[in-house]
Amino acid sequence: MTDLATRAAAVGEELDALRRDATSELAAASDLRAWDAVRVGLLGKSGRLTALLKGLGAAQSEERKARGAALNRLKVELEAAVEARRGELEAAALDARLLAERLDVTLPPRPHPPAGAEAGGVHPISRTVEELTAIFGAMGFAVAEGPDVDSDWHNFGALNIPEHHPARQDHDTFYLPAGADGRRPVLRTHTSPVQIRTMLTQEPPIRVIVPGRTFRADHDATHSPMFHQVEGLVIDRAITLGHLKGCLIDFLRAFFGIADLPVRFRSSYFPFTEPSMEVDIGWSRKTGELGKGEDWLEILGSGMVHPRVLANCGIDPREWQGFAFGMGIERITMLKHGMNDLRPFYESDLRWLRHNAASPLAPFSLAEGA
Ligand code: PHE
């Protein structure tokens, strides 16, 4: 054998050895971190193949060509093997993650309440808010909110309630010290100021309910200085008294779960609606039963939004009209559950709460309210 042939054979062996090493090292790399170490050891700046390629410059020119070609072939081969191994390892890592994150949907649910704990319950007032939100939600109403402390203008002025109106008097309304404008902020006496806030910030058509806290200087078995109301407001181009009646009849029948509950609309007066109506439901004074008997029970106030109120909010009353209503949440809750005293709602007596709370898991249907 010539010198050249001997050297060529030696080079072939050297490359074969490198190929063998690389193949077994790659196979042994069991995760991406080990794989990366192998990759750098072969193809990195000071990797073994890189070193051989760098050494080419020192070789004699005849064999340089042959050796260079062989090294480049090996490089392409090793690069492909390295990439292939990366693909395998990535697939294996994904499989492992999928396995670890698998949800066993056949697991039985956790007991409620957890062993040893007492079940929490939903306060009757919160439950009523959930129910009426579901019923009005199904009719396309959104929920709007406003602050408990509001300006005299939002609570009274914009609602067309004149300066001398009895509702503004100190013995009914909680006032805060006057602000810079000389007007005293109020603890809102009804949820109606949120009608104003909604009309000032939303373009009609509008369809909202406003459940929330309200405040009046009253305290007895059926009145609390803090209580809750839910307001309703619908503004559109062709809303009539018929819409108001249909909406409230449907709501009351759904909420009380009485499909033929008698509902009566009685002419009344509110400064912010014209015409105004109070709404009564049928019941028996003797037995207290709703939907039966000859008697009527007042439930809520309502009416067509007064054109002056629309104008106060920058809405053109020649183009838009609508209806509004407001009802007491404690009142409809007490009627629905046959309670005759409102004070326990706020006394935090655990025995009363345990007895009257709703299960957080109990579903309610839209048809029946509960
Ligand atoms: N805000 C009135 C009240 O508190 C109820 C009401 C609201 C009446 C909307 C008409 C329209 O008694």
Coordinates of C-alpha atoms and ligand atoms in Angstrom, one line a residue:
M1 CA 0.0 0.0 0.0
T2 CA 1.2 3.5 -0.8
D3 CA 1.4 6.1 1.9
L4 CA -1.6 7.8 0.5
A5 CA -3.7 4.6 0.6
T6 CA -2.6 3.9 4.2
R7 CA -3.5 7.4 5.2
A8 CA -6.9 7.2 3.4
A9 CA -7.7 4.0 5.2
A10 CA -6.8 5.5 8.6
V11 CA -9.0 8.5 7.9
G12 CA -11.9 6.2 7.0
E13 CA -11.5 4.4 10.3
E14 CA -11.3 7.6 12.2
L15 CA -14.6 8.8 10.6
D16 CA -16.2 5.4 11.2
A17 CA -15.3 5.6 14.8
L18 CA -16.8 9.1 15.1
R19 CA -20.0 7.9 13.4
R20 CA -20.3 5.0 15.8
D21 CA -19.6 7.1 18.9
A22 CA -22.1 9.7 17.7
T23 CA -24.8 7.2 17.0
S24 CA -24.5 5.5 20.4
E25 CA -24.2 8.8 22.3
L26 CA -27.4 10.1 20.6
A27 CA -29.2 6.9 21.4
A28 CA -28.1 7.1 25.0
A29 CA -29.3 10.8 25.3
S30 CA -32.7 10.3 27.1
D31 CA -33.8 13.9 27.3
L32 CA -33.3 17.1 25.5
R33 CA -30.7 18.4 27.8
A34 CA -28.5 15.3 27.3
W35 CA -29.2 15.5 23.6
D36 CA -28.0 19.1 23.5
A37 CA -24.7 18.1 25.2
V38 CA -24.1 15.4 22.6
R39 CA -24.9 17.9 19.8
V40 CA -22.4 20.5 21.2
G41 CA -19.8 17.8 21.7
L42 CA -20.0 16.9 18.0
L43 CA -21.0 19.9 16.0
G44 CA -20.4 22.8 18.5
K45 CA -17.5 25.3 18.2
S46 CA -15.1 22.9 19.8
G47 CA -16.9 19.7 18.9
R48 CA -15.1 16.7 17.6
L49 CA -16.3 17.0 14.0
T50 CA -15.7 20.7 14.0
A51 CA -12.1 20.0 15.2
L52 CA -11.5 17.6 12.3
L53 CA -12.9 20.1 9.8
K54 CA -10.6 22.7 11.3
G55 CA -7.6 20.3 11.0
L56 CA -8.1 20.1 7.2
G57 CA -6.0 23.1 6.6
A58 CA -3.0 21.2 7.8
A59 CA -3.4 18.2 5.5
Q60 CA -1.6 17.9 2.2
S61 CA -3.4 19.1 -0.8
E62 CA -4.0 15.8 -2.7
E63 CA -5.6 14.1 0.3
R64 CA -7.3 17.3 1.4
K65 CA -9.9 17.1 -1.2
A66 CA -10.8 13.5 -0.5
R67 CA -10.8 14.0 3.3
G68 CA -12.8 17.2 3.0
A69 CA -15.5 15.5 1.0
A70 CA -15.7 12.6 3.4
L71 CA -15.9 15.0 6.4
N72 CA -18.6 17.0 4.8
R73 CA -20.6 13.9 4.0
L74 CA -20.3 12.8 7.6
K75 CA -21.3 16.3 8.8
V76 CA -24.5 16.2 6.8
E77 CA -25.2 12.7 8.1
L78 CA -24.6 13.6 11.7
E79 CA -26.6 16.8 11.5
A80 CA -29.6 14.7 10.2
A81 CA -29.1 12.1 13.0
V82 CA -29.0 14.9 15.6
E83 CA -32.2 16.5 14.3
A84 CA -34.0 13.1 14.1
R85 CA -33.1 12.4 17.7
R86 CA -34.4 15.8 18.7
G87 CA -37.7 15.0 17.1
E88 CA -38.0 11.7 18.9
L89 CA -37.2 13.3 22.3
E90 CA -39.7 16.1 21.8
A91 CA -42.4 13.7 20.9
A92 CA -41.6 11.6 24.0
A93 CA -41.7 14.7 26.2
L94 CA -45.1 15.7 24.8
D95 CA -46.4 12.2 25.4
A96 CA -45.2 12.3 29.0
R97 CA -46.9 15.7 29.6
L98 CA -50.2 14.5 28.1
L99 CA -50.1 11.5 30.3
A100 CA -49.3 13.5 33.4
E101 CA -52.0 16.1 32.7
R102 CA -54.7 13.6 31.8
L103 CA -58.1 14.3 33.6
D104 CA -59.8 11.3 34.9
V105 CA -63.4 12.2 34.1
T106 CA -64.6 9.0 35.8
L107 CA -63.5 10.2 39.2
P108 CA -66.5 10.6 41.5
P109 CA -67.2 14.3 42.5
R110 CA -65.8 15.5 45.8
P111 CA -68.3 15.4 48.6
H112 CA -70.1 18.7 49.3
P113 CA -69.4 19.9 51.9
P114 CA -65.9 18.3 52.3
A115 CA -65.9 15.8 55.1
G116 CA -65.9 17.5 58.5
A117 CA -66.8 21.0 57.2
E118 CA -70.2 22.7 57.3
A119 CA -71.8 23.6 54.0
G120 CA -71.8 27.3 53.1
G121 CA -75.1 28.7 52.0
V122 CA -76.4 31.5 49.8
H123 CA -78.2 34.3 51.7
P124 CA -81.8 34.6 50.7
I125 CA -81.2 38.2 49.4
S126 CA -78.3 37.0 47.2
R127 CA -80.4 34.1 46.0
T128 CA -83.2 36.5 45.0
V129 CA -80.7 38.6 43.1
E130 CA -79.4 35.5 41.3
E131 CA -82.9 34.4 40.4
L132 CA -84.1 37.7 39.1
T133 CA -80.9 38.3 37.2
A134 CA -81.5 34.9 35.5
I135 CA -85.1 35.7 34.6
F136 CA -84.4 39.2 33.3
G137 CA -81.2 38.0 31.7
A138 CA -83.3 35.5 29.6
M139 CA -85.4 38.5 28.5
G140 CA -82.2 40.3 27.3
F141 CA -81.5 42.6 30.2
A142 CA -77.9 43.4 31.2
V143 CA -76.9 44.2 34.8
A144 CA -75.9 47.8 35.6
E145 CA -74.4 49.3 38.8
G146 CA -73.9 52.6 40.4
P147 CA -72.5 54.0 43.7
D148 CA -74.2 53.8 47.1
V149 CA -73.3 57.4 47.8
D150 CA -74.5 59.6 45.0
S151 CA -75.1 63.2 44.2
D152 CA -78.3 65.0 45.0
W153 CA -78.7 65.5 41.2
H154 CA -78.5 61.8 40.2
N155 CA -80.7 60.7 43.1
F156 CA -83.4 63.5 42.9
G157 CA -82.8 66.4 40.4
A158 CA -82.3 64.5 37.2
L159 CA -85.2 62.3 38.1
N160 CA -87.5 65.3 38.0
I161 CA -88.0 65.3 41.8
P162 CA -88.5 68.9 42.8
E163 CA -86.6 70.7 45.6
H164 CA -89.6 70.7 48.0
H165 CA -90.4 67.0 47.5
P166 CA -90.9 65.1 50.9
A167 CA -88.5 62.4 49.8
R168 CA -85.7 64.9 50.0
Q169 CA -86.4 65.8 53.6
D170 CA -83.8 65.0 56.3
H171 CA -86.0 62.7 58.3
D172 CA -86.3 60.3 55.3
T173 CA -82.9 60.6 53.7
F174 CA -79.3 60.1 54.9
Y175 CA -77.2 63.1 53.8
L176 CA -73.4 63.5 53.9
P177 CA -71.7 66.8 54.6
A178 CA -72.0 69.3 51.7
G179 CA -69.2 69.2 49.0
A180 CA -67.6 72.1 47.2
D181 CA -70.8 72.8 45.2
G182 CA -72.7 73.3 48.4
R183 CA -74.9 70.2 47.7
R184 CA -75.0 67.4 50.2
P185 CA -74.3 63.9 48.7
V186 CA -76.9 61.3 49.7
L187 CA -76.9 57.6 50.5
R188 CA -79.1 56.7 47.5
T189 CA -82.7 56.4 48.5
H190 CA -83.6 54.1 45.5
T191 CA -81.8 52.5 42.5
S192 CA -83.3 55.0 40.1
P193 CA -80.2 57.2 40.0
V194 CA -78.6 54.4 38.0
Q195 CA -81.2 55.0 35.3
I196 CA -79.6 58.4 35.0
R197 CA -76.1 57.1 35.0
T198 CA -76.9 54.4 32.4
M199 CA -78.6 56.9 30.1
L200 CA -75.7 59.3 30.4
T201 CA -73.1 56.6 29.5
Q202 CA -74.9 54.3 27.1
E203 CA -76.5 55.0 23.7
P204 CA -80.1 53.7 23.4
P205 CA -81.4 51.1 22.9
I206 CA -81.0 50.2 26.6
R207 CA -82.2 47.2 28.5
V208 CA -80.8 47.0 32.1
I209 CA -81.7 45.9 35.6
V210 CA -79.9 47.4 38.6
P211 CA -79.9 45.3 41.7
G212 CA -78.3 47.1 44.6
R213 CA -78.3 48.6 48.1
T214 CA -80.5 51.5 49.0
F215 CA -80.9 53.6 52.2
R216 CA -83.8 55.3 54.0
A217 CA -84.3 56.4 57.6
D218 CA -86.8 53.7 58.5
H219 CA -86.6 50.9 61.0
D220 CA -89.3 48.4 61.9
A221 CA -90.3 44.7 61.2
T222 CA -90.7 45.4 57.5
H223 CA -88.3 48.3 57.0
S224 CA -84.5 48.5 57.4
P225 CA -82.3 51.6 57.0
M226 CA -80.3 49.6 54.5
F227 CA -82.3 47.5 52.1
H228 CA -82.2 46.4 48.4
Q229 CA -84.0 47.3 45.3
V230 CA -83.9 46.2 41.7
E231 CA -84.5 48.8 39.1
G232 CA -85.4 48.1 35.5
L233 CA -84.9 50.4 32.5
V234 CA -85.8 49.8 28.8
I235 CA -85.3 52.5 26.2
D236 CA -86.0 52.0 22.6
R237 CA -87.8 53.6 19.7
A238 CA -91.3 52.1 20.0
I239 CA -91.7 50.9 23.6
T240 CA -95.2 51.0 25.0
L241 CA -97.1 50.4 28.2
G242 CA -97.9 46.9 26.7
H243 CA -94.2 46.0 26.8
L244 CA -94.0 47.2 30.5
K245 CA -97.0 45.1 31.4
G246 CA -95.9 42.0 29.5
C247 CA -92.4 42.2 30.9
L248 CA -93.5 42.6 34.6
I249 CA -96.3 39.9 34.4
D250 CA -93.8 37.4 32.9
F251 CA -91.2 38.3 35.6
L252 CA -93.6 38.0 38.6
R253 CA -95.1 34.7 37.4
A254 CA -91.6 33.3 36.8
F255 CA -90.2 34.6 40.1
F256 CA -93.0 33.3 42.3
G257 CA -93.4 30.1 40.3
I258 CA -97.1 30.6 39.8
A259 CA -98.1 30.4 36.1
D260 CA -101.5 32.1 36.6
L261 CA -100.5 34.6 39.3
P262 CA -103.0 37.5 39.1
V263 CA -101.3 40.8 38.4
R264 CA -103.0 44.2 38.6
F265 CA -101.7 47.6 37.3
R266 CA -103.0 50.6 39.3
S267 CA -102.6 54.2 38.3
S268 CA -100.1 56.0 40.5
Y269 CA -97.6 58.9 40.6
F270 CA -93.8 59.1 40.4
P271 CA -92.1 62.3 39.3
F272 CA -89.8 60.4 36.9
T273 CA -92.5 58.4 35.1
E274 CA -95.6 59.4 33.2
P275 CA -98.0 57.6 33.3
S276 CA -97.1 55.8 36.5
M277 CA -98.4 52.5 37.8
E278 CA -98.2 50.5 41.0
V279 CA -98.3 46.8 40.5
D280 CA -100.1 44.4 42.8
I281 CA -100.3 40.6 42.9
G282 CA -103.2 38.5 44.0
W283 CA -103.1 36.8 47.4
S284 CA -105.2 35.8 50.4
R285 CA -104.8 38.0 53.4
K286 CA -106.3 35.3 55.5
T287 CA -103.9 32.4 54.6
G288 CA -101.0 34.5 53.2
E289 CA -101.1 32.3 50.1
L290 CA -100.0 34.0 46.9
G291 CA -102.1 33.7 43.7
K292 CA -105.2 32.6 45.7
G293 CA -108.0 34.7 47.3
E294 CA -109.5 38.1 46.7
D295 CA -106.9 40.4 48.1
W296 CA -104.1 42.5 46.4
L297 CA -100.6 43.1 47.6
E298 CA -98.5 46.0 46.3
I299 CA -95.2 44.8 44.9
L300 CA -93.5 47.5 42.8
G301 CA -93.6 50.9 41.1
S302 CA -93.4 51.4 37.4
G303 CA -94.2 53.7 34.5
M304 CA -93.1 55.2 31.2
V305 CA -89.9 57.2 31.5
H306 CA -90.8 60.9 31.8
P307 CA -89.8 62.9 28.7
R308 CA -88.0 65.4 31.0
V309 CA -85.9 62.6 32.5
L310 CA -84.8 61.5 29.0
A311 CA -84.0 65.1 28.0
N312 CA -82.0 65.5 31.3
C313 CA -79.8 62.7 30.0
G314 CA -79.4 64.0 26.5
I315 CA -81.8 61.5 24.9
D316 CA -84.4 63.0 22.5
P317 CA -87.9 62.1 23.8
R318 CA -89.3 62.5 20.3
E319 CA -87.1 59.7 19.1
W320 CA -86.8 57.4 22.1
Q321 CA -89.2 56.3 24.9
G322 CA -89.2 53.5 27.4
F323 CA -90.3 52.2 30.7
A324 CA -88.8 51.8 34.2
F325 CA -89.7 49.9 37.3
G326 CA -88.3 49.5 40.8
M327 CA -89.1 46.9 43.5
G328 CA -87.9 45.9 46.9
I329 CA -85.8 42.8 47.0
E330 CA -86.5 42.1 50.7
R331 CA -90.2 42.4 50.1
I332 CA -90.4 39.9 47.2
T333 CA -88.0 37.5 49.1
M334 CA -90.2 37.6 52.2
L335 CA -93.3 37.0 50.2
K336 CA -91.8 34.1 48.3
H337 CA -90.6 32.4 51.4
G338 CA -93.4 33.3 53.8
M339 CA -91.2 35.4 56.1
N340 CA -92.9 38.2 58.1
D341 CA -89.9 39.9 59.7
L342 CA -87.1 41.5 57.7
R343 CA -84.7 42.1 60.5
P344 CA -83.2 38.6 60.6
F345 CA -81.8 39.2 57.1
Y346 CA -79.1 41.4 58.7
E347 CA -78.6 39.9 62.2
S348 CA -76.1 37.2 61.2
D349 CA -77.8 34.7 63.4
L350 CA -76.3 31.4 62.2
R351 CA -79.4 29.3 63.1
W352 CA -81.6 31.6 61.0
L353 CA -79.0 31.6 58.2
R354 CA -78.6 27.8 58.2
H355 CA -82.4 27.4 58.0
N356 CA -83.0 30.0 55.3
A357 CA -79.8 29.7 53.1
A358 CA -80.1 28.2 49.7
S359 CA -77.6 25.5 48.6
P360 CA -75.0 27.0 46.4
L361 CA -75.3 24.0 44.2
A362 CA -79.1 24.0 43.9
P363 CA -80.1 24.9 40.4
F364 CA -83.1 27.0 39.5
S365 CA -85.1 26.9 36.4
L366 CA -86.1 30.1 34.4
A367 CA -89.6 28.9 34.3
E368 CA -90.1 28.8 38.0
G369 CA -87.5 31.1 39.4
A370 CA -86.5 28.6 42.0
Ligands
PHE1 N1 -87.8 54.5 42.6 C1 -89.2 54.2 43.0 C2 -89.2 53.9 44.5 O1 -88.2 53.7 45.1 C3 -89.7 53.0 42.2 C4 -89.8 53.2 40.8 C5 -88.8 53.0 39.9 C6 -91.0 53.7 40.2 C7 -88.9 53.2 38.6 C8 -91.1 53.9 38.9 C9 -90.1 53.7 38.1 O2 -90.3 53.7 45.1

